PDB file of C-alpha atoms in Angstrom:
ATOM      1  CA  UNK F   1      21.104 -17.232   5.263  1.00  0.00           C
ATOM      2  CA  UNK F   2      17.888 -18.947   4.235  1.00  0.00           C
ATOM      3  CA  UNK F   3      16.283 -17.884   0.955  1.00  0.00           C
ATOM      4  CA  UNK F   4      12.787 -19.276   1.487  1.00  0.00           C
ATOM      5  CA  UNK F   5      10.371 -18.222  -1.240  1.00  0.00           C
ATOM      6  CA  UNK F   6       6.591 -18.272  -0.994  1.00  0.00           C
ATOM      7  CA  UNK F   7       4.920 -17.778  -4.358  1.00  0.00           C
ATOM      8  CA  UNK F   8       1.400 -16.399  -4.184  1.00  0.00           C
ATOM      9  CA  UNK F   9       0.972 -16.404  -7.958  1.00  0.00           C
ATOM     10  CA  UNK F  10       2.091 -19.962  -8.690  1.00  0.00           C
ATOM     11  CA  UNK F  11       4.975 -18.772 -10.907  1.00  0.00           C
ATOM     12  CA  UNK F  12       8.351 -20.471 -10.865  1.00  0.00           C
ATOM     13  CA  UNK F  13      10.729 -17.722  -9.676  1.00  0.00           C
ATOM     14  CA  UNK F  14      14.400 -18.510  -9.285  1.00  0.00           C
ATOM     15  CA  UNK F  15      15.828 -18.333  -5.781  1.00  0.00           C
ATOM     16  CA  UNK F  16      18.820 -16.427  -7.112  1.00  0.00           C
ATOM     17  CA  UNK F  17      16.630 -13.493  -8.172  1.00  0.00           C
ATOM     18  CA  UNK F  18      14.744 -13.044  -4.911  1.00  0.00           C
ATOM     19  CA  UNK F  19      17.457 -14.087  -2.453  1.00  0.00           C
ATOM     20  CA  UNK F  20      19.752 -11.309  -3.643  1.00  0.00           C
ATOM     21  CA  UNK F  21      17.673  -8.825  -1.623  1.00  0.00           C
ATOM     22  CA  UNK F  22      19.096 -10.208   1.632  1.00  0.00           C
ATOM     23  CA  UNK F  23      15.656 -10.810   3.179  1.00  0.00           C
ATOM     24  CA  UNK F  24      15.431 -14.076   5.091  1.00  0.00           C
ATOM     25  CA  UNK F  25      11.916 -14.943   3.930  1.00  0.00           C
ATOM     26  CA  UNK F  26      10.206 -13.590   0.841  1.00  0.00           C
ATOM     27  CA  UNK F  27       6.664 -13.578  -0.490  1.00  0.00           C
ATOM     28  CA  UNK F  28       6.283 -13.448  -4.272  1.00  0.00           C
ATOM     29  CA  UNK F  29       2.836 -12.155  -5.251  1.00  0.00           C
ATOM     30  CA  UNK F  30       3.368 -11.632  -8.977  1.00  0.00           C
ATOM     31  CA  UNK F  31       5.905 -11.915 -11.796  1.00  0.00           C
ATOM     32  CA  UNK F  32       5.766  -9.058 -14.284  1.00  0.00           C
ATOM     33  CA  UNK F  33       7.020  -9.416 -17.838  1.00  0.00           C
ATOM     34  CA  UNK F  34       7.784  -6.662 -20.292  1.00  0.00           C
ATOM     35  CA  UNK F  35       7.342  -2.958 -19.637  1.00  0.00           C
ATOM     36  CA  UNK F  36       4.448  -0.536 -20.107  1.00  0.00           C
ATOM     37  CA  UNK F  37       2.182  -3.282 -21.430  1.00  0.00           C
ATOM     38  CA  UNK F  38       4.324  -4.027 -24.481  1.00  0.00           C
ATOM     39  CA  UNK F  39       4.306  -7.683 -25.565  1.00  0.00           C
ATOM     40  CA  UNK F  40       5.835  -9.656 -28.414  1.00  0.00           C
ATOM     41  CA  UNK F  41       8.168  -8.240 -31.068  1.00  0.00           C
ATOM     42  CA  UNK F  42       6.726  -4.709 -31.162  1.00  0.00           C
ATOM     43  CA  UNK F  43       9.319  -3.377 -28.738  1.00  0.00           C
ATOM     44  CA  UNK F  44      12.934  -2.867 -29.823  1.00  0.00           C
ATOM     45  CA  UNK F  45      14.072  -1.148 -26.619  1.00  0.00           C
ATOM     46  CA  UNK F  46      14.902  -4.422 -24.874  1.00  0.00           C
ATOM     47  CA  UNK F  47      12.400  -3.853 -22.081  1.00  0.00           C
ATOM     48  CA  UNK F  48       9.993  -6.324 -23.679  1.00  0.00           C
ATOM     49  CA  UNK F  49      12.153  -9.124 -22.286  1.00  0.00           C
ATOM     50  CA  UNK F  50      12.157  -7.736 -18.742  1.00  0.00           C
ATOM     51  CA  UNK F  51      11.054 -10.234 -16.074  1.00  0.00           C
ATOM     52  CA  UNK F  52      10.640  -8.922 -12.554  1.00  0.00           C
ATOM     53  CA  UNK F  53       9.140 -10.655  -9.518  1.00  0.00           C
ATOM     54  CA  UNK F  54       6.982  -8.530  -7.213  1.00  0.00           C
ATOM     55  CA  UNK F  55       8.453  -9.523  -3.868  1.00  0.00           C
ATOM     56  CA  UNK F  56       7.457  -8.619  -0.323  1.00  0.00           C
ATOM     57  CA  UNK F  57       9.528  -9.382   2.771  1.00  0.00           C
ATOM     58  CA  UNK F  58       8.016 -12.073   4.951  1.00  0.00           C
ATOM     59  CA  UNK F  59       6.958 -11.776   8.581  1.00  0.00           C
ATOM     60  CA  UNK F  60       9.560 -11.056  11.256  1.00  0.00           C
ATOM     61  CA  UNK F  61       9.561 -12.648  14.688  1.00  0.00           C
ATOM     62  CA  UNK F  62      10.207 -10.929  18.027  1.00  0.00           C
ATOM     63  CA  UNK F  63      12.362  -9.716  19.596  1.00  0.00           C
ATOM     64  CA  UNK F  64      12.803  -6.986  16.989  1.00  0.00           C
ATOM     65  CA  UNK F  65      15.178  -4.823  18.990  1.00  0.00           C
ATOM     66  CA  UNK F  66      14.974  -1.403  20.622  1.00  0.00           C
ATOM     67  CA  UNK F  67      11.703   0.489  20.789  1.00  0.00           C
ATOM     68  CA  UNK F  68      10.130  -1.780  18.158  1.00  0.00           C
ATOM     69  CA  UNK F  69       9.485  -4.289  20.946  1.00  0.00           C
ATOM     70  CA  UNK F  70       7.894  -1.617  23.164  1.00  0.00           C
ATOM     71  CA  UNK F  71       5.320  -0.865  20.482  1.00  0.00           C
ATOM     72  CA  UNK F  72       4.698  -4.526  19.689  1.00  0.00           C
ATOM     73  CA  UNK F  73       4.108  -5.413  23.347  1.00  0.00           C
ATOM     74  CA  UNK F  74       1.753  -2.453  23.798  1.00  0.00           C
ATOM     75  CA  UNK F  75      -0.580  -3.510  20.980  1.00  0.00           C
ATOM     76  CA  UNK F  76      -3.213  -6.273  21.261  1.00  0.00           C
ATOM     77  CA  UNK F  77      -1.985  -9.440  19.547  1.00  0.00           C
ATOM     78  CA  UNK F  78      -5.375 -10.154  18.001  1.00  0.00           C
ATOM     79  CA  UNK F  79      -5.190  -6.863  16.061  1.00  0.00           C
ATOM     80  CA  UNK F  80      -1.892  -7.727  14.363  1.00  0.00           C
ATOM     81  CA  UNK F  81      -1.727  -9.919  11.255  1.00  0.00           C
ATOM     82  CA  UNK F  82       2.063  -9.817  11.005  1.00  0.00           C
ATOM     83  CA  UNK F  83       5.056  -7.604  11.678  1.00  0.00           C
ATOM     84  CA  UNK F  84       7.748  -6.871   9.096  1.00  0.00           C
ATOM     85  CA  UNK F  85      11.121  -5.377  10.008  1.00  0.00           C
ATOM     86  CA  UNK F  86      13.052  -4.460   6.879  1.00  0.00           C
ATOM     87  CA  UNK F  87      15.809  -1.924   6.166  1.00  0.00           C
ATOM     88  CA  UNK F  88      15.659  -0.571   9.699  1.00  0.00           C
ATOM     89  CA  UNK F  89      11.921   0.169   9.542  1.00  0.00           C
ATOM     90  CA  UNK F  90       8.948  -1.595  11.128  1.00  0.00           C
ATOM     91  CA  UNK F  91       5.543  -2.224   9.565  1.00  0.00           C
ATOM     92  CA  UNK F  92       2.548  -3.559  11.484  1.00  0.00           C
ATOM     93  CA  UNK F  93      -0.089  -5.267   9.342  1.00  0.00           C
ATOM     94  CA  UNK F  94      -3.325  -4.510  11.195  1.00  0.00           C
ATOM     95  CA  UNK F  95      -6.714  -6.209  10.779  1.00  0.00           C
ATOM     96  CA  UNK F  96      -9.034  -3.620   9.300  1.00  0.00           C
ATOM     97  CA  UNK F  97     -11.758  -4.025  11.941  1.00  0.00           C
ATOM     98  CA  UNK F  98      -9.206  -3.165  14.657  1.00  0.00           C
ATOM     99  CA  UNK F  99      -7.606  -0.201  12.868  1.00  0.00           C
ATOM    100  CA  UNK F 100      -9.344   2.667  14.690  1.00  0.00           C
ATOM    101  CA  UNK F 101      -8.715   1.174  18.136  1.00  0.00           C
ATOM    102  CA  UNK F 102      -5.060   0.588  17.267  1.00  0.00           C
ATOM    103  CA  UNK F 103      -4.364   4.113  16.019  1.00  0.00           C
ATOM    104  CA  UNK F 104      -6.154   5.634  19.004  1.00  0.00           C
ATOM    105  CA  UNK F 105      -4.001   3.541  21.325  1.00  0.00           C
ATOM    106  CA  UNK F 106      -0.846   4.503  19.436  1.00  0.00           C
ATOM    107  CA  UNK F 107      -1.780   8.181  19.791  1.00  0.00           C
ATOM    108  CA  UNK F 108      -2.945   8.209  23.421  1.00  0.00           C
ATOM    109  CA  UNK F 109      -0.632   5.761  25.217  1.00  0.00           C
ATOM    110  CA  UNK F 110       2.003   7.725  27.127  1.00  0.00           C
ATOM    111  CA  UNK F 111       4.789   5.288  26.221  1.00  0.00           C
ATOM    112  CA  UNK F 112       3.911   5.447  22.509  1.00  0.00           C
ATOM    113  CA  UNK F 113       2.581   8.954  21.687  1.00  0.00           C
ATOM    114  CA  UNK F 114       2.351   8.691  17.907  1.00  0.00           C
ATOM    115  CA  UNK F 115       0.602  12.047  17.676  1.00  0.00           C
ATOM    116  CA  UNK F 116       0.778  12.666  13.943  1.00  0.00           C
ATOM    117  CA  UNK F 117      -0.368  10.797  10.834  1.00  0.00           C
ATOM    118  CA  UNK F 118       1.797  12.181   8.041  1.00  0.00           C
ATOM    119  CA  UNK F 119       0.496  10.098   5.138  1.00  0.00           C
ATOM    120  CA  UNK F 120      -2.232   7.712   3.991  1.00  0.00           C
ATOM    121  CA  UNK F 121      -1.728   6.066   0.611  1.00  0.00           C
ATOM    122  CA  UNK F 122      -3.036   3.144  -1.409  1.00  0.00           C
ATOM    123  CA  UNK F 123      -1.411   0.310  -3.363  1.00  0.00           C
ATOM    124  CA  UNK F 124      -3.060  -2.101  -5.804  1.00  0.00           C
ATOM    125  CA  UNK F 125      -1.691  -5.650  -6.081  1.00  0.00           C
ATOM    126  CA  UNK F 126      -4.105  -7.437  -8.463  1.00  0.00           C
ATOM    127  CA  UNK F 127      -2.484 -10.844  -7.832  1.00  0.00           C
ATOM    128  CA  UNK F 128      -2.470 -10.651  -4.030  1.00  0.00           C
ATOM    129  CA  UNK F 129      -5.660 -12.707  -3.855  1.00  0.00           C
ATOM    130  CA  UNK F 130      -8.103 -11.601  -1.179  1.00  0.00           C
ATOM    131  CA  UNK F 131      -5.758  -8.708  -0.288  1.00  0.00           C
ATOM    132  CA  UNK F 132      -5.657  -6.830  -3.580  1.00  0.00           C
ATOM    133  CA  UNK F 133      -5.856  -3.343  -2.043  1.00  0.00           C
ATOM    134  CA  UNK F 134      -3.450  -2.124   0.628  1.00  0.00           C
ATOM    135  CA  UNK F 135      -3.656   1.116   2.611  1.00  0.00           C
ATOM    136  CA  UNK F 136      -0.438   2.379   4.212  1.00  0.00           C
ATOM    137  CA  UNK F 137      -0.323   4.798   7.168  1.00  0.00           C
ATOM    138  CA  UNK F 138       2.850   6.618   8.252  1.00  0.00           C
ATOM    139  CA  UNK F 139       2.772   7.668  11.897  1.00  0.00           C
ATOM    140  CA  UNK F 140       5.182   9.979  13.692  1.00  0.00           C
ATOM    141  CA  UNK F 141       5.884  10.349  17.389  1.00  0.00           C
ATOM    142  CA  UNK F 142       7.139  13.904  17.797  1.00  0.00           C
ATOM    143  CA  UNK F 143       7.610  13.278  21.530  1.00  0.00           C
ATOM    144  CA  UNK F 144      10.034  10.379  21.025  1.00  0.00           C
ATOM    145  CA  UNK F 145      11.208  11.069  17.456  1.00  0.00           C
ATOM    146  CA  UNK F 146      10.030   7.700  16.149  1.00  0.00           C
ATOM    147  CA  UNK F 147       8.304   6.626  12.968  1.00  0.00           C
ATOM    148  CA  UNK F 148       6.337   3.498  12.152  1.00  0.00           C
ATOM    149  CA  UNK F 149       4.166   2.196   9.361  1.00  0.00           C
ATOM    150  CA  UNK F 150       0.757   0.520   9.541  1.00  0.00           C
ATOM    151  CA  UNK F 151      -0.618  -1.469   6.630  1.00  0.00           C
ATOM    152  CA  UNK F 152      -4.193  -2.661   6.196  1.00  0.00           C
ATOM    153  CA  UNK F 153      -5.455  -4.874   3.377  1.00  0.00           C
ATOM    154  CA  UNK F 154      -8.889  -5.336   1.874  1.00  0.00           C
ATOM    155  CA  UNK F 155     -10.226  -7.549  -0.929  1.00  0.00           C
ATOM    156  CA  UNK F 156     -11.093  -5.929  -4.236  1.00  0.00           C
ATOM    157  CA  UNK F 157     -14.711  -7.080  -3.953  1.00  0.00           C
ATOM    158  CA  UNK F 158     -15.147  -5.413  -0.530  1.00  0.00           C
ATOM    159  CA  UNK F 159     -13.212  -2.138  -0.681  1.00  0.00           C
ATOM    160  CA  UNK F 160     -14.066  -0.866   2.798  1.00  0.00           C
ATOM    161  CA  UNK F 161     -11.688   0.297   5.543  1.00  0.00           C
ATOM    162  CA  UNK F 162     -12.621   2.349   8.637  1.00  0.00           C
ATOM    163  CA  UNK F 163     -11.708   6.030   8.474  1.00  0.00           C
ATOM    164  CA  UNK F 164      -9.145   7.296  10.995  1.00  0.00           C
ATOM    165  CA  UNK F 165     -10.116  10.967  10.602  1.00  0.00           C
ATOM    166  CA  UNK F 166     -11.706  11.031  14.063  1.00  0.00           C
ATOM    167  CA  UNK F 167      -8.299  10.127  15.527  1.00  0.00           C
ATOM    168  CA  UNK F 168      -6.022  11.906  13.042  1.00  0.00           C
ATOM    169  CA  UNK F 169      -7.785  14.881  11.366  1.00  0.00           C
ATOM    170  CA  UNK F 170      -4.833  15.206   8.958  1.00  0.00           C
ATOM    171  CA  UNK F 171      -6.006  11.961   7.333  1.00  0.00           C
ATOM    172  CA  UNK F 172      -9.079  13.743   5.915  1.00  0.00           C
ATOM    173  CA  UNK F 173      -7.634  14.726   2.524  1.00  0.00           C
ATOM    174  CA  UNK F 174      -5.248  11.766   2.428  1.00  0.00           C
ATOM    175  CA  UNK F 175      -8.201   9.362   2.600  1.00  0.00           C
ATOM    176  CA  UNK F 176     -10.047  11.363  -0.057  1.00  0.00           C
ATOM    177  CA  UNK F 177      -7.051  11.073  -2.388  1.00  0.00           C
ATOM    178  CA  UNK F 178      -6.803   7.319  -1.762  1.00  0.00           C
ATOM    179  CA  UNK F 179     -10.513   6.921  -2.514  1.00  0.00           C
ATOM    180  CA  UNK F 180     -10.140   9.062  -5.639  1.00  0.00           C
ATOM    181  CA  UNK F 181      -7.219   7.078  -7.069  1.00  0.00           C
ATOM    182  CA  UNK F 182      -7.943   3.532  -5.828  1.00  0.00           C
ATOM    183  CA  UNK F 183     -11.671   3.364  -5.062  1.00  0.00           C
ATOM    184  CA  UNK F 184     -11.184   2.359  -1.418  1.00  0.00           C
ATOM    185  CA  UNK F 185     -14.176   3.438   0.694  1.00  0.00           C
ATOM    186  CA  UNK F 186     -13.249   4.843   4.112  1.00  0.00           C
ATOM    187  CA  UNK F 187     -16.293   4.155   6.269  1.00  0.00           C
ATOM    188  CA  UNK F 188     -17.093   7.049   8.586  1.00  0.00           C
ATOM    189  CA  UNK F 189     -15.210   9.692   6.589  1.00  0.00           C
ATOM    190  CA  UNK F 190     -16.999  13.068   6.950  1.00  0.00           C
ATOM    191  CA  UNK F 191     -17.033  13.877   3.205  1.00  0.00           C
ATOM    192  CA  UNK F 192     -15.569  11.181   0.971  1.00  0.00           C
ATOM    193  CA  UNK F 193     -15.518  12.959  -2.401  1.00  0.00           C
ATOM    194  CA  UNK F 194     -13.064  13.303  -5.283  1.00  0.00           C
ATOM    195  CA  UNK F 195     -10.124  15.564  -4.551  1.00  0.00           C
ATOM    196  CA  UNK F 196      -8.100  15.632  -7.797  1.00  0.00           C
ATOM    197  CA  UNK F 197     -10.294  14.082 -10.502  1.00  0.00           C
ATOM    198  CA  UNK F 198     -13.606  15.686 -11.586  1.00  0.00           C
ATOM    199  CA  UNK F 199     -16.638  14.583  -9.566  1.00  0.00           C
ATOM    200  CA  UNK F 200     -18.119  12.690 -12.529  1.00  0.00           C
ATOM    201  CA  UNK F 201     -14.867  10.903 -13.460  1.00  0.00           C
ATOM    202  CA  UNK F 202     -15.309   7.187 -14.134  1.00  0.00           C
ATOM    203  CA  UNK F 203     -12.744   4.850 -12.572  1.00  0.00           C
ATOM    204  CA  UNK F 204      -9.771   5.248 -10.274  1.00  0.00           C
ATOM    205  CA  UNK F 205      -6.561   6.142 -12.151  1.00  0.00           C
ATOM    206  CA  UNK F 206      -3.890   4.510  -9.979  1.00  0.00           C
ATOM    207  CA  UNK F 207      -5.360   1.034 -10.060  1.00  0.00           C
ATOM    208  CA  UNK F 208      -3.349  -1.432 -12.136  1.00  0.00           C
ATOM    209  CA  UNK F 209      -6.395  -2.255 -14.279  1.00  0.00           C
ATOM    210  CA  UNK F 210      -6.888   1.385 -15.290  1.00  0.00           C
ATOM    211  CA  UNK F 211      -5.915   2.013 -18.946  1.00  0.00           C
ATOM    212  CA  UNK F 212      -2.694   3.944 -19.534  1.00  0.00           C
ATOM    213  CA  UNK F 213      -4.061   5.720 -22.600  1.00  0.00           C
ATOM    214  CA  UNK F 214      -7.189   6.304 -24.638  1.00  0.00           C
ATOM    215  CA  UNK F 215      -8.844   8.473 -21.976  1.00  0.00           C
ATOM    216  CA  UNK F 216     -10.564  11.648 -23.307  1.00  0.00           C
ATOM    217  CA  UNK F 217      -8.628  14.757 -22.275  1.00  0.00           C
ATOM    218  CA  UNK F 218     -10.751  17.100 -20.161  1.00  0.00           C
ATOM    219  CA  UNK F 219     -11.808  20.316 -21.958  1.00  0.00           C
ATOM    220  CA  UNK F 220      -9.695  19.544 -25.062  1.00  0.00           C
ATOM    221  CA  UNK F 221     -11.763  16.943 -26.851  1.00  0.00           C
ATOM    222  CA  UNK F 222      -8.673  14.902 -27.688  1.00  0.00           C
ATOM    223  CA  UNK F 223      -7.488  11.444 -26.753  1.00  0.00           C
ATOM    224  CA  UNK F 224      -4.203   9.851 -25.836  1.00  0.00           C
ATOM    225  CA  UNK F 225      -3.544   6.602 -27.737  1.00  0.00           C
ATOM    226  CA  UNK F 226      -2.984   3.489 -25.660  1.00  0.00           C
ATOM    227  CA  UNK F 227       0.656   2.315 -25.291  1.00  0.00           C
ATOM    228  CA  UNK F 228       0.630  -0.272 -28.079  1.00  0.00           C
ATOM    229  CA  UNK F 229      -0.398   2.406 -30.596  1.00  0.00           C
ATOM    230  CA  UNK F 230       1.837   5.282 -29.543  1.00  0.00           C
ATOM    231  CA  UNK F 231       4.717   4.314 -31.764  1.00  0.00           C
ATOM    232  CA  UNK F 232       5.482   1.695 -34.343  1.00  0.00           C
ATOM    233  CA  UNK F 233       8.740  -0.116 -35.029  1.00  0.00           C
ATOM    234  CA  UNK F 234       9.649  -1.215 -38.517  1.00  0.00           C
TER     235      UNK F 234
END
């Protein structure tokens, strides 16, 4: 088995670490050191020495097997950035400008019939340059008892992705939550407002650059100290 490694961050990651996953081709987008922001000698738990590569499986090539090929052949090639088959699941990376057409086709085509969008969620990869923000859609075909995943990326300096609410009304609150926590703007959403944080909240709490502590506690007038000040070791 090949253990090809593509490093997007420029870090020297050992093949032994990433090849142990069993994926034929891997994409390393970051190498994280320590835990919870702790650096240096201030941590005696042992997690300060943790080194972990952030690894994504590389693109798969057809044929994928079974109904995966039916879906792949039914979608326009120009809409697909890559396809990843991993752990028995398939993910289609879709170009954001083609997203609405793709989901409408997945819903309406009689041989596909992915009638239900069960989840829309965001992910922030600060070191995935030009693709820092990912949006993940889980689709379900109740007719054929099949599930697939769509993934769309957008750069941090242009956080816009078309809304799919017109195709899947269930995405309404899912897109609001993703906007609330990651700051991704879903163009065409009927009412893109906060859903969990107060309307005047500053920032988006699930981004990696959002502070873990030191945020004023609503209604209490207190603060939570940032991680490096929560405890001291002597």
